[in-house]
Amino acid sequence: MAWNPQQYLKFAQPRLRPALDLIARIGTTRAQVVYDLGCGTGNITRLLAERWPDARITGVDGSAAMLAQAAQPPSPIQWVLESLASWQPETPADVIFSNAALHWLPQHRTLFPALAAMLAPGGILAVQMPRNFLAPSHTAIHDTVHAGPWRSQLEALITPPPVSEPQVYYSVLQEQAAALDIWETEYLHVLTGKDAVKEWTKGTWLKRFLECLAEPERSAFEAEYAQRVAVAYPPLANGQTLFPFRRLFILMQKR
Ligand SMILES: C[S@@+](CC[C@H](N)C(=O)[O-])C[C@H]1O[C@@H](n2cnc3c(N)ncnc32)[C@H](O)[C@@H]1O
């Protein structure tokens, strides 16, 4: 999928908040080797560098466009263009951090223990992923797929939610864990602008559906989805749109 940093960063502030909440829970861990998996435009990686100024910080991402933005302005952070599906750390990590990225990868029952195995003893795995795939923002995509002439082209993109129940992560991580804290938070994001929820998902989950279509179907699909999602999340009289959004947090310390 081709990521667009400008579209993604339209809602930089509400997207940042869960990452800040996760970083705040990490505690006083000392770290020399820190990885940010799916670092995107690197704004959160820079916060990790502030948190551990003496550590070697590496941001890993599969999108050249996102990393090009991450690399500006220059910093001591290493930016690595690589698929997370094949990524391995050079040395055992003190911190593996990932905000809003691992839901793009399949097979979490094997992925998460594999990431934990890449930690040094006492190391931290800190992950945040959306868990709102059955919310109207996402089901309206499916409804739009089924309602139009694009159905046969797009139906295969409708997949089961990529993020499992919280208990699954507990069960696959607890064997390697000295401490394991898993929780969910539902944020009430307050969005501004026209078609706010459509613009939000256009930066993430909606993208691959749009990318499969040529014009004029692409614009027609986008307009129909915008209509559906505006019914589910109507703008308030002040022009703002409330967008409830559930997210899963996993914080593990390795034995
Ligand atoms: C929603 S953005 C989050 C970016 C950043 N972590 C943040 O919170 O601002 C997801 C990022 O994960 C990256 N990503 C998704 N799947 C990936 C994969 N299989 N390999 C490498 N990067 C991937 C995308 O390129 C994108 O930059």
GROMACS .gro file of N, CA and C in nm, residues 169-253:
model
  255
  169TYR      N    1  -0.320  -1.210   2.329
  169TYR     CA    2  -0.184  -1.157   2.344
  169TYR      C    3  -0.126  -1.199   2.479
  170TYR      N    4  -0.212  -1.202   2.581
  170TYR     CA    5  -0.165  -1.249   2.712
  170TYR      C    6  -0.117  -1.393   2.700
  171SER      N    7  -0.197  -1.476   2.635
  171SER     CA    8  -0.162  -1.619   2.635
  171SER      C    9  -0.036  -1.647   2.552
  172VAL      N   10  -0.012  -1.569   2.446
  172VAL     CA   11   0.107  -1.601   2.365
  172VAL      C   12   0.234  -1.535   2.420
  173LEU      N   13   0.218  -1.435   2.511
  173LEU     CA   14   0.337  -1.365   2.561
  173LEU      C   15   0.377  -1.405   2.703
  174GLN      N   16   0.282  -1.460   2.780
  174GLN     CA   17   0.308  -1.473   2.924
  174GLN      C   18   0.428  -1.564   2.955
  175GLU      N   19   0.454  -1.662   2.870
  175GLU     CA   20   0.566  -1.753   2.900
  175GLU      C   21   0.701  -1.680   2.903
  176GLN      N   22   0.715  -1.578   2.819
  176GLN     CA   23   0.843  -1.505   2.812
  176GLN      C   24   0.845  -1.382   2.901
  177ALA      N   25   0.735  -1.356   2.974
  177ALA     CA   26   0.719  -1.226   3.040
  177ALA      C   27   0.756  -1.231   3.188
  178ALA      N   28   0.832  -1.130   3.233
  178ALA     CA   29   0.846  -1.106   3.376
  178ALA      C   30   0.730  -1.019   3.422
  179ALA      N   31   0.682  -0.933   3.335
  179ALA     CA   32   0.564  -0.849   3.365
  179ALA      C   33   0.489  -0.827   3.234
  180LEU      N   34   0.357  -0.826   3.246
  180LEU     CA   35   0.276  -0.814   3.124
  180LEU      C   36   0.151  -0.733   3.159
  181ASP      N   37   0.134  -0.621   3.092
  181ASP     CA   38   0.022  -0.530   3.118
  181ASP      C   39  -0.050  -0.506   2.985
  182ILE      N   40  -0.176  -0.544   2.980
  182ILE     CA   41  -0.253  -0.529   2.856
  182ILE      C   42  -0.381  -0.455   2.890
  183TRP      N   43  -0.411  -0.351   2.814
  183TRP     CA   44  -0.533  -0.274   2.843
  183TRP      C   45  -0.586  -0.212   2.714
  184GLU      N   46  -0.712  -0.169   2.724
  184GLU     CA   47  -0.773  -0.098   2.612
  184GLU      C   48  -0.819   0.039   2.658
  185THR      N   49  -0.815   0.133   2.568
  185THR     CA   50  -0.869   0.267   2.594
  185THR      C   51  -0.954   0.305   2.474
  186GLU      N   52  -1.073   0.358   2.503
  186GLU     CA   53  -1.150   0.415   2.391
  186GLU      C   54  -1.138   0.567   2.399
  187TYR      N   55  -1.074   0.624   2.298
  187TYR     CA   56  -1.057   0.769   2.290
  187TYR      C   57  -1.181   0.828   2.225
  188LEU      N   58  -1.211   0.950   2.262
  188LEU     CA   59  -1.313   1.023   2.188
  188LEU      C   60  -1.238   1.130   2.109
  189HIS      N   61  -1.194   1.092   1.989
  189HIS     CA   62  -1.120   1.189   1.908
  189HIS      C   63  -1.216   1.298   1.862
  190VAL      N   64  -1.173   1.421   1.871
  190VAL     CA   65  -1.253   1.535   1.824
  190VAL      C   66  -1.188   1.586   1.697
  191LEU      N   67  -1.256   1.561   1.585
  191LEU     CA   68  -1.196   1.591   1.455
  191LEU      C   69  -1.256   1.720   1.399
  192THR      N   70  -1.175   1.792   1.325
  192THR     CA   71  -1.227   1.912   1.259
  192THR      C   72  -1.217   1.892   1.108
  193GLY      N   73  -1.296   1.969   1.036
  193GLY     CA   74  -1.290   1.966   0.890
  193GLY      C   75  -1.406   1.889   0.829
  194LYS      N   76  -1.422   1.908   0.699
  194LYS     CA   77  -1.532   1.843   0.627
  194LYS      C   78  -1.503   1.693   0.611
  195ASP      N   79  -1.605   1.612   0.617
  195ASP     CA   80  -1.590   1.467   0.598
  195ASP      C   81  -1.476   1.411   0.683
  196ALA      N   82  -1.478   1.449   0.811
  196ALA     CA   83  -1.361   1.424   0.895
  196ALA      C   84  -1.327   1.276   0.908
  197VAL      N   85  -1.427   1.191   0.931
  197VAL     CA   86  -1.395   1.049   0.952
  197VAL      C   87  -1.349   0.987   0.820
  198LYS      N   88  -1.410   1.027   0.711
  198LYS     CA   89  -1.363   0.977   0.580
  198LYS      C   90  -1.218   1.020   0.556
  199GLU      N   91  -1.185   1.143   0.589
  199GLU     CA   92  -1.047   1.190   0.571
  199GLU      C   93  -0.951   1.112   0.661
  200TRP      N   94  -0.999   1.075   0.780
  200TRP     CA   95  -0.915   0.996   0.873
  200TRP      C   96  -0.884   0.859   0.811
  201THR      N   97  -0.990   0.788   0.770
  201THR     CA   98  -0.965   0.651   0.720
  201THR      C   99  -0.895   0.655   0.584
  202LYS      N  100  -0.910   0.766   0.512
  202LYS     CA  101  -0.841   0.778   0.382
  202LYS      C  102  -0.688   0.777   0.402
  203GLY      N  103  -0.644   0.815   0.523
  203GLY     CA  104  -0.500   0.809   0.552
  203GLY      C  105  -0.455   0.670   0.591
  204THR      N  106  -0.550   0.576   0.612
  204THR     CA  107  -0.510   0.444   0.661
  204THR      C  108  -0.593   0.333   0.593
  205TRP      N  109  -0.701   0.288   0.658
  205TRP     CA  110  -0.767   0.163   0.617
  205TRP      C  111  -0.840   0.173   0.483
  206LEU      N  112  -0.890   0.291   0.450
  206LEU     CA  113  -0.965   0.308   0.324
  206LEU      C  114  -0.873   0.305   0.203
  207LYS      N  115  -0.746   0.338   0.225
  207LYS     CA  116  -0.652   0.361   0.114
  207LYS      C  117  -0.647   0.244   0.015
  208ARG      N  118  -0.632   0.123   0.069
  208ARG     CA  119  -0.609   0.011  -0.024
  208ARG      C  120  -0.733  -0.019  -0.106
  209PHE      N  121  -0.852   0.018  -0.055
  209PHE     CA  122  -0.974   0.001  -0.134
  209PHE      C  123  -0.973   0.102  -0.250
  210LEU      N  124  -0.939   0.226  -0.218
  210LEU     CA  125  -0.935   0.330  -0.322
  210LEU      C  126  -0.829   0.297  -0.427
  211GLU      N  127  -0.716   0.244  -0.379
  211GLU     CA  128  -0.605   0.217  -0.471
  211GLU      C  129  -0.639   0.111  -0.576
  212CYS      N  130  -0.737   0.026  -0.545
  212CYS     CA  131  -0.774  -0.081  -0.639
  212CYS      C  132  -0.865  -0.031  -0.751
  213LEU      N  133  -0.915   0.090  -0.737
  213LEU     CA  134  -1.012   0.140  -0.835
  213LEU      C  135  -0.950   0.248  -0.922
  214ALA      N  136  -0.995   0.254  -1.048
  214ALA     CA  137  -0.957   0.365  -1.137
  214ALA      C  138  -1.072   0.465  -1.138
  215GLU      N  139  -1.045   0.585  -1.185
  215GLU     CA  140  -1.154   0.682  -1.200
  215GLU      C  141  -1.247   0.640  -1.313
  216PRO      N  142  -1.378   0.668  -1.309
  216PRO     CA  143  -1.444   0.749  -1.207
  216PRO      C  144  -1.491   0.670  -1.085
  217GLU      N  145  -1.468   0.535  -1.085
  217GLU     CA  146  -1.519   0.454  -0.973
  217GLU      C  147  -1.454   0.496  -0.840
  218ARG      N  148  -1.325   0.533  -0.847
  218ARG     CA  149  -1.256   0.566  -0.721
  218ARG      C  150  -1.328   0.681  -0.648
  219SER      N  151  -1.356   0.789  -0.724
  219SER     CA  152  -1.422   0.904  -0.661
  219SER      C  153  -1.564   0.869  -0.619
  220ALA      N  154  -1.631   0.785  -0.699
  220ALA     CA  155  -1.769   0.747  -0.665
  220ALA      C  156  -1.770   0.665  -0.536
  221PHE      N  157  -1.673   0.573  -0.524
  221PHE     CA  158  -1.663   0.492  -0.402
  221PHE      C  159  -1.638   0.581  -0.281
  222GLU      N  160  -1.544   0.673  -0.298
  222GLU     CA  161  -1.508   0.763  -0.187
  222GLU      C  162  -1.629   0.846  -0.144
  223ALA      N  163  -1.705   0.897  -0.242
  223ALA     CA  164  -1.821   0.981  -0.211
  223ALA      C  165  -1.929   0.899  -0.140
  224GLU      N  166  -1.948   0.775  -0.187
  224GLU     CA  167  -2.053   0.694  -0.124
  224GLU      C  168  -2.014   0.656   0.019
  225TYR      N  169  -1.887   0.622   0.039
  225TYR     CA  170  -1.840   0.592   0.175
  225TYR      C  171  -1.854   0.716   0.264
  226ALA      N  172  -1.818   0.833   0.210
  226ALA     CA  173  -1.827   0.957   0.288
  226ALA      C  174  -1.970   0.980   0.337
  227GLN      N  175  -2.065   0.952   0.250
  227GLN     CA  176  -2.206   0.971   0.287
  227GLN      C  177  -2.245   0.878   0.401
  228ARG      N  178  -2.209   0.750   0.386
  228ARG     CA  179  -2.245   0.651   0.488
  228ARG      C  180  -2.182   0.686   0.624
  229VAL      N  181  -2.057   0.723   0.619
  229VAL     CA  182  -1.985   0.744   0.745
  229VAL      C  183  -2.030   0.876   0.811
  230ALA      N  184  -2.077   0.970   0.731
  230ALA     CA  185  -2.128   1.096   0.787
  230ALA      C  186  -2.259   1.073   0.862
  231VAL      N  187  -2.333   0.970   0.822
  231VAL     CA  188  -2.457   0.936   0.894
  231VAL      C  189  -2.419   0.876   1.031
  232ALA      N  190  -2.316   0.792   1.030
  232ALA     CA  191  -2.274   0.726   1.156
  232ALA      C  192  -2.207   0.826   1.251
  233TYR      N  193  -2.136   0.924   1.198
  233TYR     CA  194  -2.065   1.023   1.280
  233TYR      C  195  -2.104   1.163   1.230
  234PRO      N  196  -2.224   1.209   1.264
  234PRO     CA  197  -2.267   1.338   1.210
  234PRO      C  198  -2.187   1.454   1.270
  235PRO      N  199  -2.153   1.553   1.191
  235PRO     CA  200  -2.083   1.668   1.247
  235PRO      C  201  -2.172   1.742   1.347
  236LEU      N  202  -2.110   1.797   1.453
  236LEU     CA  203  -2.185   1.876   1.551
  236LEU      C  204  -2.213   2.015   1.494
  237ALA      N  205  -2.297   2.090   1.567
  237ALA     CA  206  -2.330   2.226   1.522
  237ALA      C  207  -2.205   2.313   1.511
  238ASN      N  208  -2.102   2.283   1.595
  238ASN     CA  209  -1.979   2.364   1.589
  238ASN      C  210  -1.883   2.317   1.480
  239GLY      N  211  -1.927   2.222   1.400
  239GLY     CA  212  -1.843   2.176   1.288
  239GLY      C  213  -1.751   2.061   1.323
  240GLN      N  214  -1.739   2.030   1.453
  240GLN     CA  215  -1.649   1.921   1.491
  240GLN      C  216  -1.720   1.786   1.483
  241THR      N  217  -1.642   1.681   1.469
  241THR     CA  218  -1.699   1.546   1.460
  241THR      C  219  -1.635   1.459   1.569
  242LEU      N  220  -1.721   1.392   1.644
  242LEU     CA  221  -1.671   1.304   1.751
  242LEU      C  222  -1.650   1.164   1.695
  243PHE      N  223  -1.533   1.108   1.721
  243PHE     CA  224  -1.495   0.981   1.661
  243PHE      C  225  -1.444   0.888   1.772
  244PRO      N  226  -1.534   0.806   1.831
  244PRO     CA  227  -1.487   0.711   1.934
  244PRO      C  228  -1.396   0.607   1.870
  245PHE      N  229  -1.285   0.576   1.937
  245PHE     CA  230  -1.183   0.491   1.873
  245PHE      C  231  -1.116   0.405   1.979
  246ARG      N  232  -1.136   0.273   1.971
  246ARG     CA  233  -1.081   0.181   2.072
  246ARG      C  234  -0.943   0.132   2.030
  247ARG      N  235  -0.853   0.133   2.126
  247ARG     CA  236  -0.715   0.091   2.097
  247ARG      C  237  -0.666  -0.006   2.203
  248LEU      N  238  -0.583  -0.100   2.158
  248LEU     CA  239  -0.528  -0.203   2.247
  248LEU      C  240  -0.380  -0.171   2.275
  249PHE      N  241  -0.344  -0.181   2.401
  249PHE     CA  242  -0.206  -0.154   2.444
  249PHE      C  243  -0.148  -0.281   2.505
  250ILE      N  244  -0.023  -0.309   2.469
  250ILE     CA  245   0.047  -0.427   2.524
  250ILE      C  246   0.185  -0.380   2.571
  251LEU      N  247   0.212  -0.405   2.698
  251LEU     CA  248   0.341  -0.365   2.754
  251LEU      C  249   0.398  -0.486   2.827
  252MET      N  250   0.507  -0.537   2.774
  252MET     CA  251   0.565  -0.659   2.830
  252MET      C  252   0.711  -0.637   2.867
  253GLN      N  253   0.751  -0.688   2.981
  253GLN     CA  254   0.894  -0.691   3.014
  253GLN      C  255   0.940  -0.835   3.008
   0.00000   0.00000   0.00000
